[in-house]
Short mmCIF file of N, CA and C in Angstrom, two decimals:
data_model
loop_
_atom_site.label_atom_id
_atom_site.label_comp_id
_atom_site.label_asym_id
_atom_site.label_seq_id
_atom_site.Cartn_x
_atom_site.Cartn_y
_atom_site.Cartn_z
N MET A 1 0.82 -1.20 0.00
CA MET A 1 0.00 0.00 0.00
C MET A 1 0.86 1.26 0.00
N ASN A 2 1.87 1.29 -0.84
CA ASN A 2 2.69 2.49 -0.99
C ASN A 2 3.30 2.96 0.32
N GLY A 3 3.76 2.05 1.17
CA GLY A 3 4.42 2.44 2.40
C GLY A 3 3.49 2.77 3.55
N ILE A 4 2.19 2.69 3.33
CA ILE A 4 1.21 2.99 4.38
C ILE A 4 0.80 1.68 5.05
N ASP A 5 0.82 1.66 6.37
CA ASP A 5 0.37 0.48 7.11
C ASP A 5 -1.16 0.49 7.15
N PRO A 6 -1.82 -0.45 6.45
CA PRO A 6 -3.29 -0.44 6.42
C PRO A 6 -3.94 -0.59 7.78
N ASP A 7 -3.23 -1.16 8.74
CA ASP A 7 -3.81 -1.30 10.08
C ASP A 7 -3.85 0.01 10.84
N GLN A 8 -3.17 1.02 10.34
CA GLN A 8 -3.21 2.34 10.98
C GLN A 8 -4.36 3.20 10.45
N LEU A 9 -5.05 2.73 9.42
CA LEU A 9 -6.16 3.48 8.84
C LEU A 9 -7.45 3.22 9.59
N ARG A 10 -8.31 4.21 9.64
CA ARG A 10 -9.64 4.03 10.25
C ARG A 10 -10.63 3.50 9.23
N THR A 11 -10.27 3.53 7.96
CA THR A 11 -11.11 2.98 6.90
C THR A 11 -10.89 1.48 6.82
N GLY A 12 -11.98 0.72 6.75
CA GLY A 12 -11.86 -0.73 6.62
C GLY A 12 -11.54 -1.11 5.19
N LEU A 13 -10.56 -1.99 5.02
CA LEU A 13 -10.12 -2.44 3.69
C LEU A 13 -10.07 -3.96 3.66
N ILE A 14 -10.58 -4.52 2.58
CA ILE A 14 -10.54 -5.97 2.37
C ILE A 14 -10.17 -6.23 0.92
N HIS A 15 -9.29 -7.21 0.68
CA HIS A 15 -8.98 -7.67 -0.67
C HIS A 15 -9.41 -9.12 -0.78
N VAL A 16 -10.25 -9.40 -1.76
CA VAL A 16 -10.75 -10.75 -2.02
C VAL A 16 -10.29 -11.15 -3.42
N ASP A 17 -9.68 -12.32 -3.55
CA ASP A 17 -9.18 -12.74 -4.86
C ASP A 17 -10.33 -13.17 -5.77
N PRO A 18 -10.06 -13.45 -7.05
CA PRO A 18 -11.14 -13.79 -7.98
C PRO A 18 -11.95 -15.04 -7.61
N THR A 19 -11.39 -15.90 -6.76
CA THR A 19 -12.12 -17.10 -6.34
C THR A 19 -13.02 -16.84 -5.13
N GLY A 20 -12.94 -15.61 -4.56
CA GLY A 20 -13.76 -15.27 -3.40
C GLY A 20 -13.04 -15.44 -2.07
N LYS A 21 -11.75 -15.81 -2.12
CA LYS A 21 -10.97 -16.00 -0.90
C LYS A 21 -10.35 -14.68 -0.45
N THR A 22 -10.43 -14.41 0.84
CA THR A 22 -9.89 -13.18 1.41
C THR A 22 -8.37 -13.27 1.45
N ARG A 23 -7.71 -12.32 0.79
CA ARG A 23 -6.25 -12.27 0.76
C ARG A 23 -5.71 -11.43 1.91
N TRP A 24 -6.36 -10.32 2.21
CA TRP A 24 -5.98 -9.53 3.38
C TRP A 24 -7.15 -8.67 3.83
N VAL A 25 -7.10 -8.33 5.09
CA VAL A 25 -8.12 -7.48 5.71
C VAL A 25 -7.41 -6.66 6.78
N ASN A 26 -7.70 -5.37 6.83
CA ASN A 26 -7.04 -4.57 7.86
C ASN A 26 -7.86 -4.60 9.16
N ARG A 27 -7.26 -4.07 10.20
CA ARG A 27 -7.88 -4.14 11.54
C ARG A 27 -9.23 -3.42 11.58
N ALA A 28 -9.36 -2.28 10.89
CA ALA A 28 -10.63 -1.53 10.92
C ALA A 28 -11.76 -2.36 10.31
N ALA A 29 -11.48 -3.05 9.21
CA ALA A 29 -12.51 -3.89 8.59
C ALA A 29 -12.85 -5.07 9.49
N ALA A 30 -11.83 -5.69 10.07
CA ALA A 30 -12.08 -6.82 10.97
C ALA A 30 -12.92 -6.38 12.17
N ASP A 31 -12.62 -5.19 12.71
CA ASP A 31 -13.42 -4.68 13.82
C ASP A 31 -14.87 -4.49 13.41
N LEU A 32 -15.11 -3.96 12.21
CA LEU A 32 -16.48 -3.79 11.73
C LEU A 32 -17.20 -5.12 11.59
N LEU A 33 -16.43 -6.17 11.29
CA LEU A 33 -16.99 -7.51 11.13
C LEU A 33 -16.94 -8.31 12.43
N ASP A 34 -16.57 -7.63 13.53
CA ASP A 34 -16.50 -8.25 14.85
C ASP A 34 -15.57 -9.47 14.85
N SER A 35 -14.39 -9.27 14.27
CA SER A 35 -13.42 -10.37 14.17
C SER A 35 -12.01 -9.81 14.26
N ARG A 36 -11.04 -10.64 13.86
CA ARG A 36 -9.63 -10.26 13.81
C ARG A 36 -9.13 -10.51 12.39
N PRO A 37 -8.18 -9.72 11.90
CA PRO A 37 -7.69 -9.92 10.53
C PRO A 37 -7.22 -11.35 10.27
N GLU A 38 -6.47 -11.90 11.20
CA GLU A 38 -5.94 -13.26 10.99
C GLU A 38 -7.04 -14.32 10.97
N ALA A 39 -8.17 -14.05 11.58
CA ALA A 39 -9.28 -15.01 11.56
C ALA A 39 -10.02 -14.98 10.21
N LEU A 40 -9.91 -13.88 9.48
CA LEU A 40 -10.63 -13.75 8.21
C LEU A 40 -9.76 -14.04 7.00
N THR A 41 -8.47 -13.78 7.10
CA THR A 41 -7.55 -14.01 5.98
C THR A 41 -7.53 -15.49 5.61
N GLY A 42 -7.72 -15.76 4.32
CA GLY A 42 -7.74 -17.14 3.83
C GLY A 42 -9.13 -17.73 3.74
N LYS A 43 -10.10 -17.12 4.38
CA LYS A 43 -11.48 -17.62 4.34
C LYS A 43 -12.21 -17.06 3.12
N ARG A 44 -13.18 -17.80 2.66
CA ARG A 44 -14.04 -17.31 1.58
C ARG A 44 -14.95 -16.23 2.16
N LEU A 45 -15.10 -15.14 1.43
CA LEU A 45 -15.90 -14.01 1.89
C LEU A 45 -17.32 -14.45 2.25
N GLY A 46 -17.93 -15.29 1.44
CA GLY A 46 -19.29 -15.76 1.70
C GLY A 46 -19.43 -16.56 2.98
N ASP A 47 -18.32 -17.11 3.48
CA ASP A 47 -18.37 -17.89 4.72
C ASP A 47 -18.48 -17.02 5.96
N TYR A 48 -18.05 -15.76 5.87
CA TYR A 48 -18.13 -14.90 7.05
C TYR A 48 -18.97 -13.65 6.86
N CYS A 49 -19.30 -13.31 5.61
CA CYS A 49 -20.15 -12.13 5.40
C CYS A 49 -20.83 -12.23 4.04
N SER A 50 -21.94 -12.96 4.01
CA SER A 50 -22.64 -13.17 2.74
C SER A 50 -23.16 -11.87 2.11
N PRO A 51 -23.57 -10.83 2.89
CA PRO A 51 -23.97 -9.59 2.22
C PRO A 51 -22.83 -8.96 1.40
N LEU A 52 -21.61 -8.97 1.94
CA LEU A 52 -20.48 -8.44 1.18
C LEU A 52 -20.19 -9.30 -0.04
N ASP A 53 -20.34 -10.61 0.09
CA ASP A 53 -20.10 -11.50 -1.05
C ASP A 53 -21.12 -11.23 -2.15
N ARG A 54 -22.37 -10.99 -1.79
CA ARG A 54 -23.38 -10.67 -2.82
C ARG A 54 -23.05 -9.36 -3.52
N LEU A 55 -22.55 -8.37 -2.77
CA LEU A 55 -22.15 -7.11 -3.39
C LEU A 55 -20.94 -7.31 -4.30
N ARG A 56 -20.02 -8.18 -3.90
CA ARG A 56 -18.86 -8.49 -4.75
C ARG A 56 -19.33 -9.10 -6.07
N GLN A 57 -20.25 -10.02 -6.00
CA GLN A 57 -20.77 -10.66 -7.21
C GLN A 57 -21.48 -9.65 -8.10
N ARG A 58 -22.20 -8.73 -7.48
CA ARG A 58 -22.89 -7.68 -8.25
C ARG A 58 -21.88 -6.78 -8.97
N ALA A 59 -20.82 -6.39 -8.28
CA ALA A 59 -19.78 -5.55 -8.89
C ALA A 59 -19.10 -6.29 -10.04
N GLU A 60 -18.90 -7.59 -9.87
CA GLU A 60 -18.29 -8.38 -10.96
C GLU A 60 -19.22 -8.43 -12.17
N ARG A 61 -20.52 -8.54 -11.94
CA ARG A 61 -21.47 -8.59 -13.07
C ARG A 61 -21.47 -7.29 -13.86
N ILE A 62 -21.38 -6.16 -13.17
CA ILE A 62 -21.39 -4.89 -13.89
C ILE A 62 -19.99 -4.52 -14.36
N ASP A 63 -18.99 -5.30 -13.91
CA ASP A 63 -17.59 -5.12 -14.31
C ASP A 63 -17.10 -3.69 -14.09
N GLY A 64 -17.38 -3.20 -12.93
CA GLY A 64 -16.94 -1.85 -12.61
C GLY A 64 -17.09 -1.55 -11.14
N PRO A 65 -16.75 -0.34 -10.75
CA PRO A 65 -16.87 0.02 -9.34
C PRO A 65 -18.33 0.12 -8.91
N LEU A 66 -18.55 -0.08 -7.64
CA LEU A 66 -19.89 -0.05 -7.08
C LEU A 66 -19.84 0.69 -5.76
N SER A 67 -20.69 1.68 -5.60
CA SER A 67 -20.83 2.40 -4.34
C SER A 67 -22.17 2.05 -3.73
N VAL A 68 -22.17 1.77 -2.44
CA VAL A 68 -23.41 1.42 -1.74
C VAL A 68 -23.49 2.29 -0.49
N SER A 69 -24.56 3.04 -0.36
CA SER A 69 -24.78 3.87 0.82
C SER A 69 -25.64 3.13 1.82
N GLU A 70 -25.30 3.28 3.08
CA GLU A 70 -26.08 2.75 4.19
C GLU A 70 -26.32 1.24 4.07
N ALA A 71 -25.24 0.51 3.87
CA ALA A 71 -25.32 -0.95 3.76
C ALA A 71 -25.36 -1.58 5.14
N HIS A 72 -26.14 -2.62 5.27
CA HIS A 72 -26.19 -3.43 6.49
C HIS A 72 -25.48 -4.74 6.17
N ILE A 73 -24.31 -4.94 6.76
CA ILE A 73 -23.58 -6.17 6.46
C ILE A 73 -23.60 -7.17 7.61
N LEU A 74 -23.98 -6.72 8.78
CA LEU A 74 -24.15 -7.60 9.93
C LEU A 74 -25.51 -7.30 10.56
N PRO A 75 -26.20 -8.31 11.07
CA PRO A 75 -27.54 -8.09 11.62
C PRO A 75 -27.64 -6.96 12.63
N ARG A 76 -26.71 -6.88 13.57
CA ARG A 76 -26.76 -5.84 14.58
C ARG A 76 -25.57 -4.89 14.48
N GLY A 77 -24.94 -4.90 13.32
CA GLY A 77 -23.75 -4.08 13.13
C GLY A 77 -24.09 -2.68 12.64
N PRO A 78 -23.05 -1.91 12.43
CA PRO A 78 -23.24 -0.52 11.98
C PRO A 78 -23.73 -0.45 10.54
N VAL A 79 -24.31 0.68 10.19
CA VAL A 79 -24.68 0.96 8.81
C VAL A 79 -23.46 1.59 8.15
N LEU A 80 -23.07 1.08 6.99
CA LEU A 80 -21.82 1.50 6.37
C LEU A 80 -22.03 2.02 4.96
N ASP A 81 -21.15 2.89 4.54
CA ASP A 81 -21.03 3.26 3.14
C ASP A 81 -19.87 2.44 2.58
N LEU A 82 -20.10 1.80 1.44
CA LEU A 82 -19.09 0.91 0.85
C LEU A 82 -18.70 1.38 -0.53
N PHE A 83 -17.45 1.14 -0.88
CA PHE A 83 -16.99 1.31 -2.25
C PHE A 83 -16.30 0.01 -2.63
N ILE A 84 -16.69 -0.56 -3.75
CA ILE A 84 -16.15 -1.84 -4.20
C ILE A 84 -15.52 -1.64 -5.57
N ARG A 85 -14.28 -2.08 -5.70
CA ARG A 85 -13.54 -1.92 -6.94
C ARG A 85 -13.08 -3.29 -7.43
N ILE A 86 -13.30 -3.58 -8.70
CA ILE A 86 -12.88 -4.84 -9.30
C ILE A 86 -11.58 -4.60 -10.07
N GLU A 87 -10.58 -5.42 -9.80
CA GLU A 87 -9.30 -5.38 -10.50
C GLU A 87 -8.98 -6.79 -11.01
N ASP A 88 -7.92 -6.92 -11.81
CA ASP A 88 -7.53 -8.24 -12.33
C ASP A 88 -7.23 -9.22 -11.21
N ASP A 89 -6.68 -8.72 -10.10
CA ASP A 89 -6.29 -9.62 -9.00
C ASP A 89 -7.39 -9.79 -7.95
N GLY A 90 -8.60 -9.30 -8.24
CA GLY A 90 -9.70 -9.53 -7.31
C GLY A 90 -10.53 -8.28 -7.04
N CYS A 91 -11.15 -8.29 -5.89
CA CYS A 91 -12.09 -7.26 -5.50
C CYS A 91 -11.58 -6.56 -4.25
N TYR A 92 -11.69 -5.23 -4.24
CA TYR A 92 -11.25 -4.44 -3.09
C TYR A 92 -12.46 -3.73 -2.48
N PHE A 93 -12.61 -3.86 -1.19
CA PHE A 93 -13.68 -3.20 -0.44
C PHE A 93 -13.09 -2.07 0.39
N GLU A 94 -13.78 -0.97 0.40
CA GLU A 94 -13.44 0.14 1.29
C GLU A 94 -14.71 0.50 2.05
N MET A 95 -14.61 0.53 3.39
CA MET A 95 -15.80 0.81 4.19
C MET A 95 -15.50 1.70 5.36
#
């Protein structure tokens, strides 16, 4: 990330590869998902957050970026604004 430690950011970041497997997640995103980065890395996105996985699939269908306002990704979790970007190496979430 260009010399920036993603765990120092307050913005939640997740990278999911083209197969749906989580490659990395920063601490802010893990906190939003009520977990730890190491517990989510390597897992399929749909196994721990199916709403985010559905949004990933939607972004892949439109083959472009997707912004979602006031998303509910956990039953009792916060309401989030999301930005989803599709790249050759997978999908990037910013929340």
